Structure formats: structure tokens, C-alpha cells
Tab-separated table of C-alpha atoms and ligand atoms in Angstrom:
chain	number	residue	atom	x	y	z
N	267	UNK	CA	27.874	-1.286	0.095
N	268	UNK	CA	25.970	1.539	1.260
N	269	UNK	CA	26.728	4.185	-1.367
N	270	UNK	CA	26.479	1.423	-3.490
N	271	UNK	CA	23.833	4.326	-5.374
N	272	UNK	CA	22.271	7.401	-5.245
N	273	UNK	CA	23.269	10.500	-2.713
N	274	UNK	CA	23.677	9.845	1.235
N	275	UNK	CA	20.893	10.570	2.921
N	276	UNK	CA	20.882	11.689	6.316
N	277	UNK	CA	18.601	9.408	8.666
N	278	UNK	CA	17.455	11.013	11.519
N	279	UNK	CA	17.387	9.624	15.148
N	280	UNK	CA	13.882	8.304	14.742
N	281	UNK	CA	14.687	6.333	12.053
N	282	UNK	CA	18.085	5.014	12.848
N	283	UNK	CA	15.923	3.098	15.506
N	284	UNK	CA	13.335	1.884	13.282
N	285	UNK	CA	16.456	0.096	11.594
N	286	UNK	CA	17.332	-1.137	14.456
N	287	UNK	CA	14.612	-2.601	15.412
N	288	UNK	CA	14.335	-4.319	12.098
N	289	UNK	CA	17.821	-5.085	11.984
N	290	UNK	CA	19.217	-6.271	16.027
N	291	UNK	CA	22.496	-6.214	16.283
N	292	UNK	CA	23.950	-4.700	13.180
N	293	UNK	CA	25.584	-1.493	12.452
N	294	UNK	CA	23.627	1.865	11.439
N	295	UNK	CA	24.940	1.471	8.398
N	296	UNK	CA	24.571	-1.811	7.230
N	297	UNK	CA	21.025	-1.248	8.900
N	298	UNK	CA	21.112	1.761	6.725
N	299	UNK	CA	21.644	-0.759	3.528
N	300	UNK	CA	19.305	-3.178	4.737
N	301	UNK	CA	16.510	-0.649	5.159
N	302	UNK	CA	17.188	0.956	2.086
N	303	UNK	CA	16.532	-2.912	0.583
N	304	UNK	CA	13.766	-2.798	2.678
N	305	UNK	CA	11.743	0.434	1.473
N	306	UNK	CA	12.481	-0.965	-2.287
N	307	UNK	CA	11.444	-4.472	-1.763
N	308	UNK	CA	12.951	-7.408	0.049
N	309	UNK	CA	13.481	-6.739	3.607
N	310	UNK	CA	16.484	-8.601	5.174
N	311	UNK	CA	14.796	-9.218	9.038
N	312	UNK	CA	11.290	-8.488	8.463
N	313	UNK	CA	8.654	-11.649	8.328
N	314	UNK	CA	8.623	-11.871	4.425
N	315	UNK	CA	9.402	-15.534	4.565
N	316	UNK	CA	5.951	-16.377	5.611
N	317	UNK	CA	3.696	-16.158	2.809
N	318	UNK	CA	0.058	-13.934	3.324
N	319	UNK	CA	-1.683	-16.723	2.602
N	320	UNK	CA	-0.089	-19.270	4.886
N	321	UNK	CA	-0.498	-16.338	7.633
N	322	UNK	CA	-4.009	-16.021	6.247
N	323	UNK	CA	-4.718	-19.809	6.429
N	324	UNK	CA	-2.828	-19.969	9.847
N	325	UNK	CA	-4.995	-17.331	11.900
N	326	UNK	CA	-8.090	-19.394	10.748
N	327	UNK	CA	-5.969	-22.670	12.457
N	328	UNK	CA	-4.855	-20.605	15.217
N	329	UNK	CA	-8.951	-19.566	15.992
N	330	UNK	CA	-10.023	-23.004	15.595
N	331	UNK	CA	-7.192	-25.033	17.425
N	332	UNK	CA	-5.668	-22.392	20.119
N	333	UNK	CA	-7.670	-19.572	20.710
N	334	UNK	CA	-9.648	-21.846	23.030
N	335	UNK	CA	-6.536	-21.619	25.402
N	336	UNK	CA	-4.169	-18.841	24.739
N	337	UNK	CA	-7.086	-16.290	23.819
N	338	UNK	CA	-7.662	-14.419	20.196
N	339	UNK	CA	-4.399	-12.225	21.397
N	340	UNK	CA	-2.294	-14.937	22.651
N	341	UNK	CA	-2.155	-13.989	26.042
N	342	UNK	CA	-4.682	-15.901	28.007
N	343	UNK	CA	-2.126	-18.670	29.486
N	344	UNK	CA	-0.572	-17.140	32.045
N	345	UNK	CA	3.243	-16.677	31.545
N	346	UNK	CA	2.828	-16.655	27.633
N	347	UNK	CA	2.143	-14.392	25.508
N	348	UNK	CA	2.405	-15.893	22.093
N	349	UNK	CA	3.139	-12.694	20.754
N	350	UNK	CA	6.099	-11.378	22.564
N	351	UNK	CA	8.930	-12.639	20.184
N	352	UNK	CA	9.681	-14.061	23.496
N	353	UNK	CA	9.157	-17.569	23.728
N	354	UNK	CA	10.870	-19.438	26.141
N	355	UNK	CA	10.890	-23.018	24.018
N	356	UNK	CA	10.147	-21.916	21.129
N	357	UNK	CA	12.308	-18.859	19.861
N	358	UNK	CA	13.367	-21.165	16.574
N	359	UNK	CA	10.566	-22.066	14.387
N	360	UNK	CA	11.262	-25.759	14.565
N	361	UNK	CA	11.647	-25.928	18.244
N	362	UNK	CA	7.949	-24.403	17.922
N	363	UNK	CA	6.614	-26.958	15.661
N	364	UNK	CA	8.218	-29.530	18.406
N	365	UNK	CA	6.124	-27.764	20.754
N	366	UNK	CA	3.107	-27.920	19.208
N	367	UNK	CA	3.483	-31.587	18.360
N	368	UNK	CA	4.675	-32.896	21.762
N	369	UNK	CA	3.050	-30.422	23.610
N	370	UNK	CA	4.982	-29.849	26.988
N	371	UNK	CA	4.815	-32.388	29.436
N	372	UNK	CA	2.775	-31.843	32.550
N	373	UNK	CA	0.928	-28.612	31.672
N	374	UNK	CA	-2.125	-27.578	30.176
N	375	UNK	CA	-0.440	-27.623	26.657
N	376	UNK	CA	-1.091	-30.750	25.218
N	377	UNK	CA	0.158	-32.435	21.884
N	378	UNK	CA	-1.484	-31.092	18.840
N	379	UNK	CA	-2.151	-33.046	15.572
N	380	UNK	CA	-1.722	-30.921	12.428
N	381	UNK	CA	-1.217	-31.710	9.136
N	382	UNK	CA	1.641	-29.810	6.958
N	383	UNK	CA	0.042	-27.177	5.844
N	384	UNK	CA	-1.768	-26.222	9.276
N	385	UNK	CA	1.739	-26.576	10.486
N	386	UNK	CA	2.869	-24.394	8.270
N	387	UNK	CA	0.167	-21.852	8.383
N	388	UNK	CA	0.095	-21.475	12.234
N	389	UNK	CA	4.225	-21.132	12.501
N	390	UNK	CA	3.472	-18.173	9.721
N	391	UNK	CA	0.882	-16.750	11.597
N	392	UNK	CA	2.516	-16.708	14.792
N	393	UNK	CA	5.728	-15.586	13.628
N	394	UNK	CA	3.318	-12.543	12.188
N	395	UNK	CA	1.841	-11.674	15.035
N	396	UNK	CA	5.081	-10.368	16.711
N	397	UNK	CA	5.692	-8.655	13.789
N	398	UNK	CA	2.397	-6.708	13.906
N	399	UNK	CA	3.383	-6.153	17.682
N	400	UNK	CA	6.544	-4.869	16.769
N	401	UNK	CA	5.457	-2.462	13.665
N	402	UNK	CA	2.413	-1.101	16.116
N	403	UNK	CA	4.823	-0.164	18.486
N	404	UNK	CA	7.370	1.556	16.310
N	405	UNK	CA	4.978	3.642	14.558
N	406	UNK	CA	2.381	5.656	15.440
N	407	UNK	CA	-0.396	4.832	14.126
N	408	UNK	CA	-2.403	8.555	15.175
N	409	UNK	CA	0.434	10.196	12.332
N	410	UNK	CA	-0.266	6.988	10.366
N	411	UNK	CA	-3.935	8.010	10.223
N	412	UNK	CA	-2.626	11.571	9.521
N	413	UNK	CA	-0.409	10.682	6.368
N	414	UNK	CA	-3.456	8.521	5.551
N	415	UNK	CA	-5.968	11.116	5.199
N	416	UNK	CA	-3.738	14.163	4.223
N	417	UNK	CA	0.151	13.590	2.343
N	418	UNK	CA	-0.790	9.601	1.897
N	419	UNK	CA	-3.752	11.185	-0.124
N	420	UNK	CA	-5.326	7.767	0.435
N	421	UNK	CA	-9.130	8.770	0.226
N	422	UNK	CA	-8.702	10.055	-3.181
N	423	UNK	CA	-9.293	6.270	-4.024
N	424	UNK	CA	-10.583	4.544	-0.959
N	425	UNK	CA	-13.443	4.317	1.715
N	426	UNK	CA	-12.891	4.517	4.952
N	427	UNK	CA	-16.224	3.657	7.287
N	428	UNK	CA	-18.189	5.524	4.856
N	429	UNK	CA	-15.381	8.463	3.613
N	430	UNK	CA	-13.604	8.550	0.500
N	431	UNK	CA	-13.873	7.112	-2.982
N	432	UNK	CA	-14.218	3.601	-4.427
N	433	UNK	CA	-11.633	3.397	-7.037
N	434	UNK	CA	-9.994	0.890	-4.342
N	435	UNK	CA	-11.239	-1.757	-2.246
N	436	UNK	CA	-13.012	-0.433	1.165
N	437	UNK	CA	-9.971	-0.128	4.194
N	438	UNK	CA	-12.445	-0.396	6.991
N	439	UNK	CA	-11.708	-3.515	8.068
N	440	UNK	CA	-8.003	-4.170	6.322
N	441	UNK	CA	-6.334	-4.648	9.568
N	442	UNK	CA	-8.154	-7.486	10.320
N	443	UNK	CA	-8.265	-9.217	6.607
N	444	UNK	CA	-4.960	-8.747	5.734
N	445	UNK	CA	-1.704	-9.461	7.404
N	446	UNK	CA	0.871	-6.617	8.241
N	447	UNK	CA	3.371	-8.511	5.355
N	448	UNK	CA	0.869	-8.652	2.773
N	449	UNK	CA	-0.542	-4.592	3.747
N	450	UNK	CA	3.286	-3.737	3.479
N	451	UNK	CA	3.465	-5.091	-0.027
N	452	UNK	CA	0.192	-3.467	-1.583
N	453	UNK	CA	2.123	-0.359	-0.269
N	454	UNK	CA	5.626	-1.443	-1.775
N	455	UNK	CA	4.635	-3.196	-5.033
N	456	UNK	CA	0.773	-2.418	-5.873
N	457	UNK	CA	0.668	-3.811	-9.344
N	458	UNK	CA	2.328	-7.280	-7.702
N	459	UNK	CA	0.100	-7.106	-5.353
N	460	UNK	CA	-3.142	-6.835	-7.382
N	461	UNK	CA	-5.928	-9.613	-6.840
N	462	UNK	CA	-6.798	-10.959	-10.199
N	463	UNK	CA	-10.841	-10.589	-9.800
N	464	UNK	CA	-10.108	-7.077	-7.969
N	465	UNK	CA	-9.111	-5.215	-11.174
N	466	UNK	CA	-9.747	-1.924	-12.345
N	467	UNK	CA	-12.051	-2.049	-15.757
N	468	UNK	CA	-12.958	0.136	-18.390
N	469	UNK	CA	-15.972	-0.184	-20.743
N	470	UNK	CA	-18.399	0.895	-23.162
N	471	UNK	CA	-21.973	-0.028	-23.277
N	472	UNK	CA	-24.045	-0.739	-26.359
N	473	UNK	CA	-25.438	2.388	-26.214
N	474	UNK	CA	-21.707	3.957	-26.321
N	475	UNK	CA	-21.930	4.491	-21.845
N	476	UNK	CA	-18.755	4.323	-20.504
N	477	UNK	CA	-18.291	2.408	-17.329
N	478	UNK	CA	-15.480	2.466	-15.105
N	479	UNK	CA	-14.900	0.519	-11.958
N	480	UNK	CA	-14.003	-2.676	-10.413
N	481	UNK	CA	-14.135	-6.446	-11.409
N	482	UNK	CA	-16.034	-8.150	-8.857
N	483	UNK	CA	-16.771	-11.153	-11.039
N	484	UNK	CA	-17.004	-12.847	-14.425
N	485	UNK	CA	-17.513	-15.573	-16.051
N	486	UNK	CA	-17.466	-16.533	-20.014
N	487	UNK	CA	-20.539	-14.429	-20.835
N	488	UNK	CA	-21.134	-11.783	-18.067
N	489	UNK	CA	-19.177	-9.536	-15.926
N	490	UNK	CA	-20.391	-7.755	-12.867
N	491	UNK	CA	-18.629	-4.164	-12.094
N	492	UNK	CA	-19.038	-1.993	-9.058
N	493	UNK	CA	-19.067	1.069	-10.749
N	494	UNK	CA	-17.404	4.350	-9.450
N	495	UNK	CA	-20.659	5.437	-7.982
N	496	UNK	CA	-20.759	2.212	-6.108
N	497	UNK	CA	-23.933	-0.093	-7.954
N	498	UNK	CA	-23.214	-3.402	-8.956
N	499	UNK	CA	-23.978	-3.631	-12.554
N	500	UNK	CA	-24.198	-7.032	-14.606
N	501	UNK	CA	-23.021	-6.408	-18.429
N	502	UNK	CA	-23.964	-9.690	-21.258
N	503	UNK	CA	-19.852	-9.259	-22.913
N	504	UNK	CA	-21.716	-9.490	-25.977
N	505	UNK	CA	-23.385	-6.590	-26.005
N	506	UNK	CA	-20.116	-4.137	-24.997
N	507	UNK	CA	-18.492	-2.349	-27.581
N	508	UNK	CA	-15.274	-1.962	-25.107
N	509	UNK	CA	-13.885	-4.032	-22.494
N	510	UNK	CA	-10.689	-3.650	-20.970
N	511	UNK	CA	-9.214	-5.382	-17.584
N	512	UNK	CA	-6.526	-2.565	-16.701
N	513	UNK	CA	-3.115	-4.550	-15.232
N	514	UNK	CA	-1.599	-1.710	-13.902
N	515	UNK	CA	-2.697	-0.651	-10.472
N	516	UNK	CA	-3.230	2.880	-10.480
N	517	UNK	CA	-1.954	2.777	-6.526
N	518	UNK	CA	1.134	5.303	-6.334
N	519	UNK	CA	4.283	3.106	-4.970
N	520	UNK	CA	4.655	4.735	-1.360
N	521	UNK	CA	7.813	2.528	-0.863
N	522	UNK	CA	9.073	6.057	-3.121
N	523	UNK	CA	6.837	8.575	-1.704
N	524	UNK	CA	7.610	7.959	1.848
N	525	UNK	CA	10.128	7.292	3.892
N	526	UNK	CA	10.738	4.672	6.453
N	527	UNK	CA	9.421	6.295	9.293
N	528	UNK	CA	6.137	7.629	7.622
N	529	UNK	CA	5.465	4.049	6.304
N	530	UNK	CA	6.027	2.181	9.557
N	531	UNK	CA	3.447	4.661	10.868
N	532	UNK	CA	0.846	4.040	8.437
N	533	UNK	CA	1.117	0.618	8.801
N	534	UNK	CA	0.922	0.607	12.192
N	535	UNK	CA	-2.412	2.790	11.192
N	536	UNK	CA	-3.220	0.364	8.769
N	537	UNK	CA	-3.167	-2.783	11.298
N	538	UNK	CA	-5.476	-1.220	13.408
N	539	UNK	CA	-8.590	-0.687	11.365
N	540	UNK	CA	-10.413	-3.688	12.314
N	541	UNK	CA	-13.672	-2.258	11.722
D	130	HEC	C1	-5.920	-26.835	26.218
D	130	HEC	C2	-5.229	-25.552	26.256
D	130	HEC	C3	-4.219	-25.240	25.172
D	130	HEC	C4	-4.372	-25.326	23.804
D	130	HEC	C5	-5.594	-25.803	23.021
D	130	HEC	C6	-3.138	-24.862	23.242
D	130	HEC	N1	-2.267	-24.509	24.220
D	130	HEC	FE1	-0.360	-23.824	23.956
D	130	HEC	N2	-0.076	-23.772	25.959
D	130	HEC	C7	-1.040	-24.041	26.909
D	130	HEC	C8	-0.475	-23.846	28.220
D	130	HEC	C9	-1.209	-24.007	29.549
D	130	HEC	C10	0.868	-23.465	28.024
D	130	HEC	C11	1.902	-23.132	29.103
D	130	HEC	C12	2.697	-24.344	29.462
D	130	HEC	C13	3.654	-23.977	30.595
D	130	HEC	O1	3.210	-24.074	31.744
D	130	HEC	O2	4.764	-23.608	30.278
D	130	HEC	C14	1.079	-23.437	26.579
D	130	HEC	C15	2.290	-23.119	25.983
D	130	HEC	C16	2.479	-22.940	24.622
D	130	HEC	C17	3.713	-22.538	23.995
D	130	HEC	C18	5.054	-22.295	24.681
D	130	HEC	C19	5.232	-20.837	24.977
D	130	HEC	C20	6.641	-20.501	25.431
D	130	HEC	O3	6.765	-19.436	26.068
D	130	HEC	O4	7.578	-21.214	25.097
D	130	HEC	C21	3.464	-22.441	22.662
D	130	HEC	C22	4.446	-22.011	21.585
D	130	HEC	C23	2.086	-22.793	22.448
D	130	HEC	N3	1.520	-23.105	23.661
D	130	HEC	C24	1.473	-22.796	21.216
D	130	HEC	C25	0.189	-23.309	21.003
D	130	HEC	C26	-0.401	-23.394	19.695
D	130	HEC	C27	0.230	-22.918	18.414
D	130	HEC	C28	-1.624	-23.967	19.871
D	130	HEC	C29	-2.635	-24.344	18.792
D	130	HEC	C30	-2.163	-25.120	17.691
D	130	HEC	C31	-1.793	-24.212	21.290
D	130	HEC	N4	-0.672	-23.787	21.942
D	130	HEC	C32	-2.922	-24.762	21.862
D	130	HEC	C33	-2.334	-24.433	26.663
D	130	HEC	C34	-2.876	-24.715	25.418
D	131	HEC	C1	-5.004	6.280	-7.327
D	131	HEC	C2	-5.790	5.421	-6.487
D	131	HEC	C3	-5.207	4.884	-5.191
D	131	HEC	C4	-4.578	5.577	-4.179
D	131	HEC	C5	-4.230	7.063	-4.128
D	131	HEC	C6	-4.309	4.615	-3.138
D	131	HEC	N1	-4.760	3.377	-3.503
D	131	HEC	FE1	-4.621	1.681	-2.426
D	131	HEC	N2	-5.441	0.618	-3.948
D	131	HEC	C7	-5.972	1.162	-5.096
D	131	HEC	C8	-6.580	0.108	-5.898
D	131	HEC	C9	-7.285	0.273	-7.234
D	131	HEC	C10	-6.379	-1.090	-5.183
D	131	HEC	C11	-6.880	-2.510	-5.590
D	131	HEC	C12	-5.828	-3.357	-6.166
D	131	HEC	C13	-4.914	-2.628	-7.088
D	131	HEC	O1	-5.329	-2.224	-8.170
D	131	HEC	O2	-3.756	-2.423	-6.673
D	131	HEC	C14	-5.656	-0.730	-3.964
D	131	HEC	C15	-5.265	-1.638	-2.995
D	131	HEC	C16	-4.810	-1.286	-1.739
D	131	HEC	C17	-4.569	-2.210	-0.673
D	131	HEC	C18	-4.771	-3.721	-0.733
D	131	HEC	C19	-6.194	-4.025	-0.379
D	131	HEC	C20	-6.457	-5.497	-0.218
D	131	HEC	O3	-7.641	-5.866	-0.331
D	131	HEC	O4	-5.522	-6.259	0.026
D	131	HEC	C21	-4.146	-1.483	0.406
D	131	HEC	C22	-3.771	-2.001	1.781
D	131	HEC	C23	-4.115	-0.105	-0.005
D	131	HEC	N3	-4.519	-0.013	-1.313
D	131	HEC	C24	-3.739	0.948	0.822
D	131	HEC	C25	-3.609	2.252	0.388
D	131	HEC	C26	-3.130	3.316	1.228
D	131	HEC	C27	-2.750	3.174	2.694
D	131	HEC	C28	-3.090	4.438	0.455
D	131	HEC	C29	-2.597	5.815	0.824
D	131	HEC	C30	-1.266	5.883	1.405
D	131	HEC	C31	-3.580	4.065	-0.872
D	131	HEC	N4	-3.882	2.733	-0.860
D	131	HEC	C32	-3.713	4.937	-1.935
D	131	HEC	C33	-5.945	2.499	-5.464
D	131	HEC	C34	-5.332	3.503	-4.745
């Protein structure tokens, strides 16, 4: 299954334990396979069950509900750290929901009352966090910052505490908006991962300007744009002689321009910018 297509690459030591680390217990080369799955699209081990916006919904749960305790990291209570991967009645994700709605007898942890989708959300966010423990660790995130400013040509499009340009959204503070799943999929499938409001647009004034830059909002008559040199502009659709929404991101796929190693590091590069 692992020559299944294309010519055999050579992995090289570094990246045989990435795969590993994504893939316990397996051979190279079926971690080989499942890492090749994994730079195209669907990883087999990674946290891609848990949707962004559960995670999303779940950190906002996790602040309100049990920050107060085990601390914004997870580490507070002494003898847990939430984000280990290690937890000692909890390593299945129902025997974690039993935990949070029992609580454990005769310690600090009481029973918590959550409804589904809280549920839900914090079990997804907590399962995440290990996973952004586990990426930072097995990349760099010093060469992730290096791909990101130099080969990873990522400036060409964004800003970066006040550096680069503004055909993308601002990365500033990514690593603390965005979950490690959902940054990995902008990077693996851009145009999937699009925002619909977020959208690069094209148009041409009554006057026959053309404007280029990003949806930030519209309704039936109006549309605001951030332009390329960054003003927020207001437009009556009326009056425009062009107006295009452009579907296709114009973000390379780096799933094909990099290879596992590189994109583990800029991810772990990625998580960190928390502004
Ligand atoms: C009032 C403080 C408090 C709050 C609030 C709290 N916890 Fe706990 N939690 C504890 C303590 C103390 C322990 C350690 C119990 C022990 O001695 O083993 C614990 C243990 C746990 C464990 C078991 C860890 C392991 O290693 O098996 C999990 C999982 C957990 N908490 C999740 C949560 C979640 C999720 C929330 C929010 C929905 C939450 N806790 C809210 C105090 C709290
Ligand atoms: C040719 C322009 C271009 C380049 C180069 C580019 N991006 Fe993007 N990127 C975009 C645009 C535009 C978006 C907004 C949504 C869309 O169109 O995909 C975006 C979205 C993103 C997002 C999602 C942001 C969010 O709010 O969720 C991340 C993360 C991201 N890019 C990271 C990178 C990184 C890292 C690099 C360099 C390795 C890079 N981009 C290179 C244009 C680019």
C-alpha cells in the first residue's frame, strides 16, 4: 500500500520520528502511508475528529468552567496536567466525559453540569490541547519562523506585528484564535478552508477605479473592503461597474510545497504567535 503511487521517497531520520509520533506503534512504513495521507489531507492519528469550531467553542467552556482550577494551561492542580495525553482516568474520551460529570469523589474535582454541546466542545478542546503540545514539541518552531519569513514566502501576503502585506488576514495573533487542526488545514486545503465574509474581491468603481482587497462585510446594498493599502472603504453595489467575490484562495497548498518536517515546524511556529 505504500507504493500504492508516485516514486519512493527516502524519509530521513527526522522525519521517520515525526511519523511516529503521529502514528505509535506502527511500522515506518505504514507510518510512511499514513503520513503520506496525512500531508494530502486526512490524517489517520492526528485530532481531525474534533471539529475547529467545537475546539473553538470548547476553550471558551474550558475558560469559563475550569480555568478557575486547573489554570489557562491545565496545570494548576497538582498531579494533572490536562495536557499531557496522560490522564490517569480519563485516557478514553468517554471515561473523560464520566469525569467531568461525576467529578471524582473526595477531591477538589467536583461534578460538572454541561449541556451537549459544552460537552462536546470541552472533550474537543482538551483532546487539542495535547495535540498542540505534541506538534510544539516535534517541530521547531525558530525554523518554523524561518520557512515562514524566507522559503514559506508567507509575508508576500500577510502581516506579521506590523511586517508584510495584507492580501491575507493579519497572523499576529493566529496561535491564539485558531486551533492547531484548523491552522493545519488553511495550510493543507486553503480554498476549503476559506471564511465566507473573508474573501478576496475585485472591483471597479464608477469612475472606472479598480479596487482589490478583502470582504469584511456586506449586506444587500453595500459592501465594505479593506483595500490592499489597508483603508476600509464602503462601496453603494449600485454604483460599481464590477464586482467579483474571488472563490479561489490565492494561498499556495504547502501540504505540496513542503514536506512533513518543514510543516510540523511551521506549525509549531504558527501556534505560538499569540500576540
Ligand atoms: C473547583 C476546582 C476544579 C474545577 C472547577 C475543575 N476541576 Fe478538574 N480537577 C480538580 C482537581 C483538584 C483534580 C484532581 C483530583 C485528584 O486528586 O485526582 C481534578 C481532576 C480532573 C481530571 C482528571 C485528571 C486525570 O489525570 O485523570 C480531569 C480530566 C478534569 N479534572 C477535568 C476538568 C474539566 C474539563 C473541568 C471543567 C469543565 C474541570 N476539571 C473543573 C479540580 C477542579
Ligand atoms: C498568495 C497569498 C498568500 C500566501 C503566499 C500565503 N497566504 Fe495564507 N492566506 C491568504 C489569504 C488570502 C487567506 C484568507 C483566506 C483565503 O483566501 O484562503 C489566507 C489564510 C491563511 C490562514 C487562515 C487564517 C485564519 O484566519 O484562519 C493561515 C493560518 C495562513 N493563511 C497561513 C499562511 C502561512 C503560514 C503562509 C506561508 C507558509 C501563507 N499563509 C502564505 C493568502 C496567502
Amino acid at each position: 500500500m505504500v507504493a500504492a503511487s508516485g516514486p519512493v521517497r527516502i524519509y530521513n531520520a527526522r522525519e521517520v520520528s515525526v511519523m511516529q509520533r503521529f502514528t505509535p506503534g506502527r511500522s515506518i512504513a505504514a507510518a510512511a502511508f499514513c503520513l503520506t495521507a496525512w500531508a494530502a489531507q486526512a490524517p489517520a492519528q492526528d485530532h481531525s475528529q474534533y471539529e475547529p469550531a467545537d475546539i473553538e467553542y470548547g476553550r471558551s467552556v474550558y475558560l469559563e468552567r475550569c480555568a478557575v482550577c486547573h489554570g489557562e494551561d491545565g496545570d494548576s492542580v497538582a498531579g494533572v496536567d490536562l495536557r499531557s495525553g496522560r490522564l490517569r482516568r480519563a485516557a478514553l474520551d468517554r471515561e473523560l466525559i464520566q469525569v467531568i460529570r461525576n467529578g471524582i469523589a473526595g477531591t477538589g474535582m467536583l461534578a460538572i453540569d454541561l449541556d451537549t454541546a459544552e460537552m462536546t466542545g470541552i472533550v474537543a478542546y482538551l483532546r487539542n490541547m495535547t495535540y498542540e503540545v505534541d506538534v510544539a514539541s516535534l517541530g521547531d518552531a525558530a525554523r518554523g519562523r524561518a520557512i515562514f519569513e524566507g522559503a514559506g514566502d508567507c509575508l508576500s501576503c500577510h502581516r506579521l506585528e506590523g511586517r508584510g502585506l495584507r492580501t491575507g488576514p493579519d497572523l499576529t495573533r493566529i496561535g491564539s484564535m485558531r486551533p492547531l487542526s484548523a491552522l493545519r488545514r488553511s495550510l493543507l486545503d486553503p480554498t476549503g478552508t476559506m471564511r465566507p465574509i473573508d474573501r478576496p474581491v475585485e472591483l471597479v468603481t464608477a469612475d472606472g477605479t479598480r479596487v482589490t482587497g478583502r470582504r469584511l462585510n456586506e449586506d444587500t446594498y453595500t459592501v465594505q473592503v479593506l483595500d490592499d493599502a489597508a483603508r476600509l472603504r464602503s462601496f453603494d453595489k449600485a454604483d460599481l461597474r464590477e464586482f467579483r467575490v474571488i472563490e479561489q484562495s490565492p494561498m499556495p497548498v504547502y501540504g505540496e510545497r513542503l514536506d512533513p518536517a518543514e510543516l510540523a515546524d511551521l506549525l509549531a511556529y504558527l501556534v505560538s504567535l499569540k500576540g
